[in-house]
Short mmCIF file of C-alpha atoms in Angstrom, two decimals:
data_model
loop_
_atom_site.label_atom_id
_atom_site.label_comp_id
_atom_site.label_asym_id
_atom_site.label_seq_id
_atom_site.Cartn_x
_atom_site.Cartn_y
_atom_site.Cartn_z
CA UNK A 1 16.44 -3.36 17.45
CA UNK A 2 19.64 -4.42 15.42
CA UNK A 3 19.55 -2.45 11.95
CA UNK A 4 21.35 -4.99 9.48
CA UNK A 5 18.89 -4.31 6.21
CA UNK A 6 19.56 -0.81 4.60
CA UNK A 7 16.97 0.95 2.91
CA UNK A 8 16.00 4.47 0.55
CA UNK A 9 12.50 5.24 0.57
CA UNK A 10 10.92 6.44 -2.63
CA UNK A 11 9.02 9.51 -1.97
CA UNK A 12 9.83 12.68 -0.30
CA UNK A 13 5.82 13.39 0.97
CA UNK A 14 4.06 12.75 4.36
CA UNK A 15 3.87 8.88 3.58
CA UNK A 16 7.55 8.48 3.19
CA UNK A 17 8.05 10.94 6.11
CA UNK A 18 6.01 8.62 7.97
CA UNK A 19 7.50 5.09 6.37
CA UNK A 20 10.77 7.00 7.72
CA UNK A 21 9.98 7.14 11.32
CA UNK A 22 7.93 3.34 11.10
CA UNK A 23 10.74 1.88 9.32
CA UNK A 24 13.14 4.01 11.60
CA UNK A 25 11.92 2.77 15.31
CA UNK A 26 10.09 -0.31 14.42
CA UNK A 27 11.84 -2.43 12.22
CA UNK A 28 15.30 -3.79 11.14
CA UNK A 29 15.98 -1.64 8.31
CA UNK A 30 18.33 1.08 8.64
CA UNK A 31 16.93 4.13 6.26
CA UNK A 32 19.90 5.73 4.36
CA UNK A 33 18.21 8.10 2.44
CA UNK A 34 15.24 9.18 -0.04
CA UNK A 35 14.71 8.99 -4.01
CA UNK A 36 12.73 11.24 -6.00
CA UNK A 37 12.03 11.54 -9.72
CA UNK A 38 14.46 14.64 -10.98
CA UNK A 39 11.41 16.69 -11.76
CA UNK A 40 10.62 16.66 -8.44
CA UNK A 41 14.05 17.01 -6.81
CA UNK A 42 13.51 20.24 -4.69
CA UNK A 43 16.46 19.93 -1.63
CA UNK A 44 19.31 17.90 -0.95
CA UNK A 45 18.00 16.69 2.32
CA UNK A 46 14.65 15.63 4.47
CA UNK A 47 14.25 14.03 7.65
CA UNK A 48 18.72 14.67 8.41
CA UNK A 49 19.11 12.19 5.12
CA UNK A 50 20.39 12.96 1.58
CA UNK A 51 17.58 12.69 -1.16
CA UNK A 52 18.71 11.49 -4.88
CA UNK A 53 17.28 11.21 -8.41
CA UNK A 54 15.23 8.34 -8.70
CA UNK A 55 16.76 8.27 -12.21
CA UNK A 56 20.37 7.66 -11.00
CA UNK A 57 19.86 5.88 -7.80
CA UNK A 58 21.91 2.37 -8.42
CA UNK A 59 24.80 4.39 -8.39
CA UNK A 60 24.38 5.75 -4.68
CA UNK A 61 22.54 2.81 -3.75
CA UNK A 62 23.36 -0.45 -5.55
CA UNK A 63 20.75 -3.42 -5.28
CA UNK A 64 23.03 -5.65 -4.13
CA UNK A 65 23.29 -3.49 -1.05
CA UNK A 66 20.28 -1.40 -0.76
CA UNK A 67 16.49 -2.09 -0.85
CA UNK A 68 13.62 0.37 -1.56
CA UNK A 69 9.82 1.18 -0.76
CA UNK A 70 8.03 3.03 -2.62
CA UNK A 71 6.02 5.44 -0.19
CA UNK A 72 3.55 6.89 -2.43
CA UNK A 73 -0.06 7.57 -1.38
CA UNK A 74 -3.45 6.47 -3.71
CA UNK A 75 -2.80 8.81 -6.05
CA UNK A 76 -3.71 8.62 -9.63
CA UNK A 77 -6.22 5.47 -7.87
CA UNK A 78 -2.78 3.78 -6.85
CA UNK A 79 -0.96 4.44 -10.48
CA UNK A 80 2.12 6.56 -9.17
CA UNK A 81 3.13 3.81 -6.65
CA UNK A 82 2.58 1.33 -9.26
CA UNK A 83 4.82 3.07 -12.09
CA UNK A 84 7.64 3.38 -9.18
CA UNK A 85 7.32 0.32 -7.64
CA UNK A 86 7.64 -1.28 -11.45
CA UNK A 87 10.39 0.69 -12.24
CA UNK A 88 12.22 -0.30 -8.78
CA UNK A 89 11.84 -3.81 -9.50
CA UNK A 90 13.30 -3.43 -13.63
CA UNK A 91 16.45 -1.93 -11.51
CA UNK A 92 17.21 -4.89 -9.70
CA UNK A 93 15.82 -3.69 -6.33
CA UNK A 94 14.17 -5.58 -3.44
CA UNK A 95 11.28 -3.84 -2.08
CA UNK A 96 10.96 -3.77 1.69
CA UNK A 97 7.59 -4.49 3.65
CA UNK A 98 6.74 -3.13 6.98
CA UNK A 99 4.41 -4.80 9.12
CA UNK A 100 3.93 -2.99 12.64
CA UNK A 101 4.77 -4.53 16.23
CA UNK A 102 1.26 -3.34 17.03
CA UNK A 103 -0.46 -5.26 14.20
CA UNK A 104 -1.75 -8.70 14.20
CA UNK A 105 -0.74 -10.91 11.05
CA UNK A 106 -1.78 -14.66 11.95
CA UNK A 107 1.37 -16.98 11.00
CA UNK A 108 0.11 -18.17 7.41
CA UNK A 109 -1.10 -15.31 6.30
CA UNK A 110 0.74 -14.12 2.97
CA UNK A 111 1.78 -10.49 2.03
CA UNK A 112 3.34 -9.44 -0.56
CA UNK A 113 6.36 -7.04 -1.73
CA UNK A 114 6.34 -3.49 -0.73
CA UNK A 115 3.52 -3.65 1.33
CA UNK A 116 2.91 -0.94 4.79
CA UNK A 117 0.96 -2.31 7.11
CA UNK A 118 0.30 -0.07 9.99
CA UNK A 119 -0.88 -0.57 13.38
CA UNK A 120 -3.98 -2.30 15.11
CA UNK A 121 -4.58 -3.98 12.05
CA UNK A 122 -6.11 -7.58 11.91
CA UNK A 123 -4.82 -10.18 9.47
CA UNK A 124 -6.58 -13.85 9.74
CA UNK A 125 -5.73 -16.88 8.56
CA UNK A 126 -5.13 -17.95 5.03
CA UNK A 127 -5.50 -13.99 4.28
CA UNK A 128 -3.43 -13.51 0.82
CA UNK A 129 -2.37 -9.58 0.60
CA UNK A 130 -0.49 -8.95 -2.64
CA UNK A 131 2.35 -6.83 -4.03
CA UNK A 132 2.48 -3.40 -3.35
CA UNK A 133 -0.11 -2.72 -1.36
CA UNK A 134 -1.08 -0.76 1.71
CA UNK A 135 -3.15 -0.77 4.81
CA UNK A 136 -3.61 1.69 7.04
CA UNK A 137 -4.08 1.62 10.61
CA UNK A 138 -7.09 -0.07 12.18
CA UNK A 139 -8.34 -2.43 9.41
CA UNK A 140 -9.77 -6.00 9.51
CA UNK A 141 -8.81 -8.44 6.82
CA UNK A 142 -10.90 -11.36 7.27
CA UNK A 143 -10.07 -14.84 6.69
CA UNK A 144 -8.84 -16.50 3.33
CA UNK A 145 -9.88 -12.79 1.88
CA UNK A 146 -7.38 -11.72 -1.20
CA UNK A 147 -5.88 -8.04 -1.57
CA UNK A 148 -4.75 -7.96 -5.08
CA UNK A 149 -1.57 -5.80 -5.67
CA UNK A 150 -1.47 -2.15 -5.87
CA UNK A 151 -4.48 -1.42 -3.60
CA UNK A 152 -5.27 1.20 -0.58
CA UNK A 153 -7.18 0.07 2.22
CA UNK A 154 -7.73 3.72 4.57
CA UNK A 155 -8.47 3.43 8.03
CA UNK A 156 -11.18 0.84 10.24
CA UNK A 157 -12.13 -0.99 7.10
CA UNK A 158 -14.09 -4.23 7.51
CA UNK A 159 -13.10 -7.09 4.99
CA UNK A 160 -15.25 -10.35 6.13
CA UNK A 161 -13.87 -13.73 4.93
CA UNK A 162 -13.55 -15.03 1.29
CA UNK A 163 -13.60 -11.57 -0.33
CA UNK A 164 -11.58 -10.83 -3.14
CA UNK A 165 -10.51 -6.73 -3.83
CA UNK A 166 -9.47 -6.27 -7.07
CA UNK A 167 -6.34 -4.65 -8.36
CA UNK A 168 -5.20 -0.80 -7.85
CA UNK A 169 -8.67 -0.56 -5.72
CA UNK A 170 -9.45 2.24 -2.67
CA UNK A 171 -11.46 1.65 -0.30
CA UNK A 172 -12.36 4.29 2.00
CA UNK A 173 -12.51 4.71 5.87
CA UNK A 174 -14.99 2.58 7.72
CA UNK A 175 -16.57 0.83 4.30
CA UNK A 176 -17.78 -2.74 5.40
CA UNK A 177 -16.91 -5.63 2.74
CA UNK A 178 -19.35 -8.58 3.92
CA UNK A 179 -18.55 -12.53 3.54
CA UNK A 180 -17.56 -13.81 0.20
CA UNK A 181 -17.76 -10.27 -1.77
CA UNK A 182 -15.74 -9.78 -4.82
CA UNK A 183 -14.68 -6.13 -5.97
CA UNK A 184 -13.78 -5.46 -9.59
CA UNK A 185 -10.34 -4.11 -10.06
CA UNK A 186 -9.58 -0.28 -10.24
CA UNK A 187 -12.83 0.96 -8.19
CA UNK A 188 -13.48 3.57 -5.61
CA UNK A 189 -15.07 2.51 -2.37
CA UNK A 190 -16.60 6.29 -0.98
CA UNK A 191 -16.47 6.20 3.18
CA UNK A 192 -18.98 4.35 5.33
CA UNK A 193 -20.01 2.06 2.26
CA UNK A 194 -21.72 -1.08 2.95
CA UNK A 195 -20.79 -3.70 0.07
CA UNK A 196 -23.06 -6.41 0.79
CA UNK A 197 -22.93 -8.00 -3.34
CA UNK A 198 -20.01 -8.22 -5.71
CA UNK A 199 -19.23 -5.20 -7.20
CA UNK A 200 -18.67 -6.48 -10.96
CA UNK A 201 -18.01 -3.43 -12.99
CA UNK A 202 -14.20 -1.80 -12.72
CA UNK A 203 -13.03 1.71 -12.93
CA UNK A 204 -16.29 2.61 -10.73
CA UNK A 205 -17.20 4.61 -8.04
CA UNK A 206 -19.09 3.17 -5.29
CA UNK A 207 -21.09 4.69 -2.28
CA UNK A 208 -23.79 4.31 0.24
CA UNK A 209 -25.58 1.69 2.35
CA UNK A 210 -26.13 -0.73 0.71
CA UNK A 211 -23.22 0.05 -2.01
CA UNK A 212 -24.41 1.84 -5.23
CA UNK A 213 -22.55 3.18 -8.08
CA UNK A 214 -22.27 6.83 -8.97
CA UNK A 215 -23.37 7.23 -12.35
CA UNK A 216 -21.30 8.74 -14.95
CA UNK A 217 -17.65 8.90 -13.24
CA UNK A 218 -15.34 6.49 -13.59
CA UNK A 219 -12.68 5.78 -10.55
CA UNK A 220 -9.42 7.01 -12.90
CA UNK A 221 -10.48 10.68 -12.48
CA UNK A 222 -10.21 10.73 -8.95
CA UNK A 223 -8.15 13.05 -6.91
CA UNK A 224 -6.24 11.69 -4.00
#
């Protein structure tokens, strides 16, 4: 595949190990290098490419040349990414999306900046996935459903049509989302959950079949 896009990827974890090798041998973007914050500047290299301060990276990489992702997991319920990805964008910077070969994203389907979407996922029609968001491998995004921006969708998660998931949300491997469900922004959705009503109240944690929330913990203290 012809590289003629060049790209740093924010993050120096497994995620932006991974975007490396995705963004590597499945896309047109050649990957120059990586960008951490200096607090977290630990070695000069990873992967065979230089890594630089976040802080100072126009001057390696100006945005008139260069565009970024932001390959930073759920943590802080999606806040780090968000922070970055905000920052990125006051800079000047583009921020790249990867979609995989291997997934299927039907031709109208919108998605947003600095978005991953792996593998053997399922996009419908008239599916609207926002800014900054990402979806692991194996998910189904049903039709006209909205991802807001900033959100996490793990791995063989069922979104049925005309859903709405709210802002900065997780949702965890193999929850089911059934037809016309909304989600309140900022909530936890605990693995194998079956949301079969809106979930109206934010900064919650939800669990079980059918979906119930888990009383006296709010979604922010999470660890990822």
């Amino acid at each position: 595949m012809q590289k003629n896009k060049k790209l740093v990827i924010v993050g120096a974890g497994e995620l932006a190990m991974i975007a490396d090798e995705y963004f590597t041998y499945d896309s047109n973007y050649e990957v120059c290098g990586f960008a951490v914050e200096r607090a977290y500047l630990e070695d000069d290299t990873l992967n065979g490419k230089p890594v630089s301060a976040f802080e100072e990276i126009e001057g390696a990489y100006p945005p008139s040349e260069f565009e970024l992702f932001v390959a930073i997991p759920a943590s802080q319920l999606n806040r780090v990414r968000t922070r970055l990805y905000l920052e990125a964008k006051g800079k000047g910077y583009r921020c790249a999306t990867y979609i995989s070969s291997h997934a299927f994203v039907w031709r109208n389907a919108k998605v947003g900046e600095n978005c991953f979407i792996f593998e053997d996922n399922t996009v419908q029609p008239f599916v609207e996935i926002g800014n900054n968001v990402i979806l692991w491998s194996g998910n189904h995004i049903g039709h006209r459903s909205v991802i807001e921006d900033n959100c996490f969708l793990s791995s063989h998660v069922v979104v049925s049509g005309y859903c709405r998931i709210g802002e900065s949300t997780f949702i965890g491997v193999n929850a089911t989302i059934n037809d016309r469900v909304t989600i309140a922004p900022d909530c936890v959705v605990a693995s194998g959950t079956l949301v079969n009503k809106d979930l109206k109240e934010p900064e919650r944690i939800y669990y079980g079949a059918p979906a119930q929330q888990l009383p006296k913990k709010s979604a922010l203290n999470v660890k990822f």
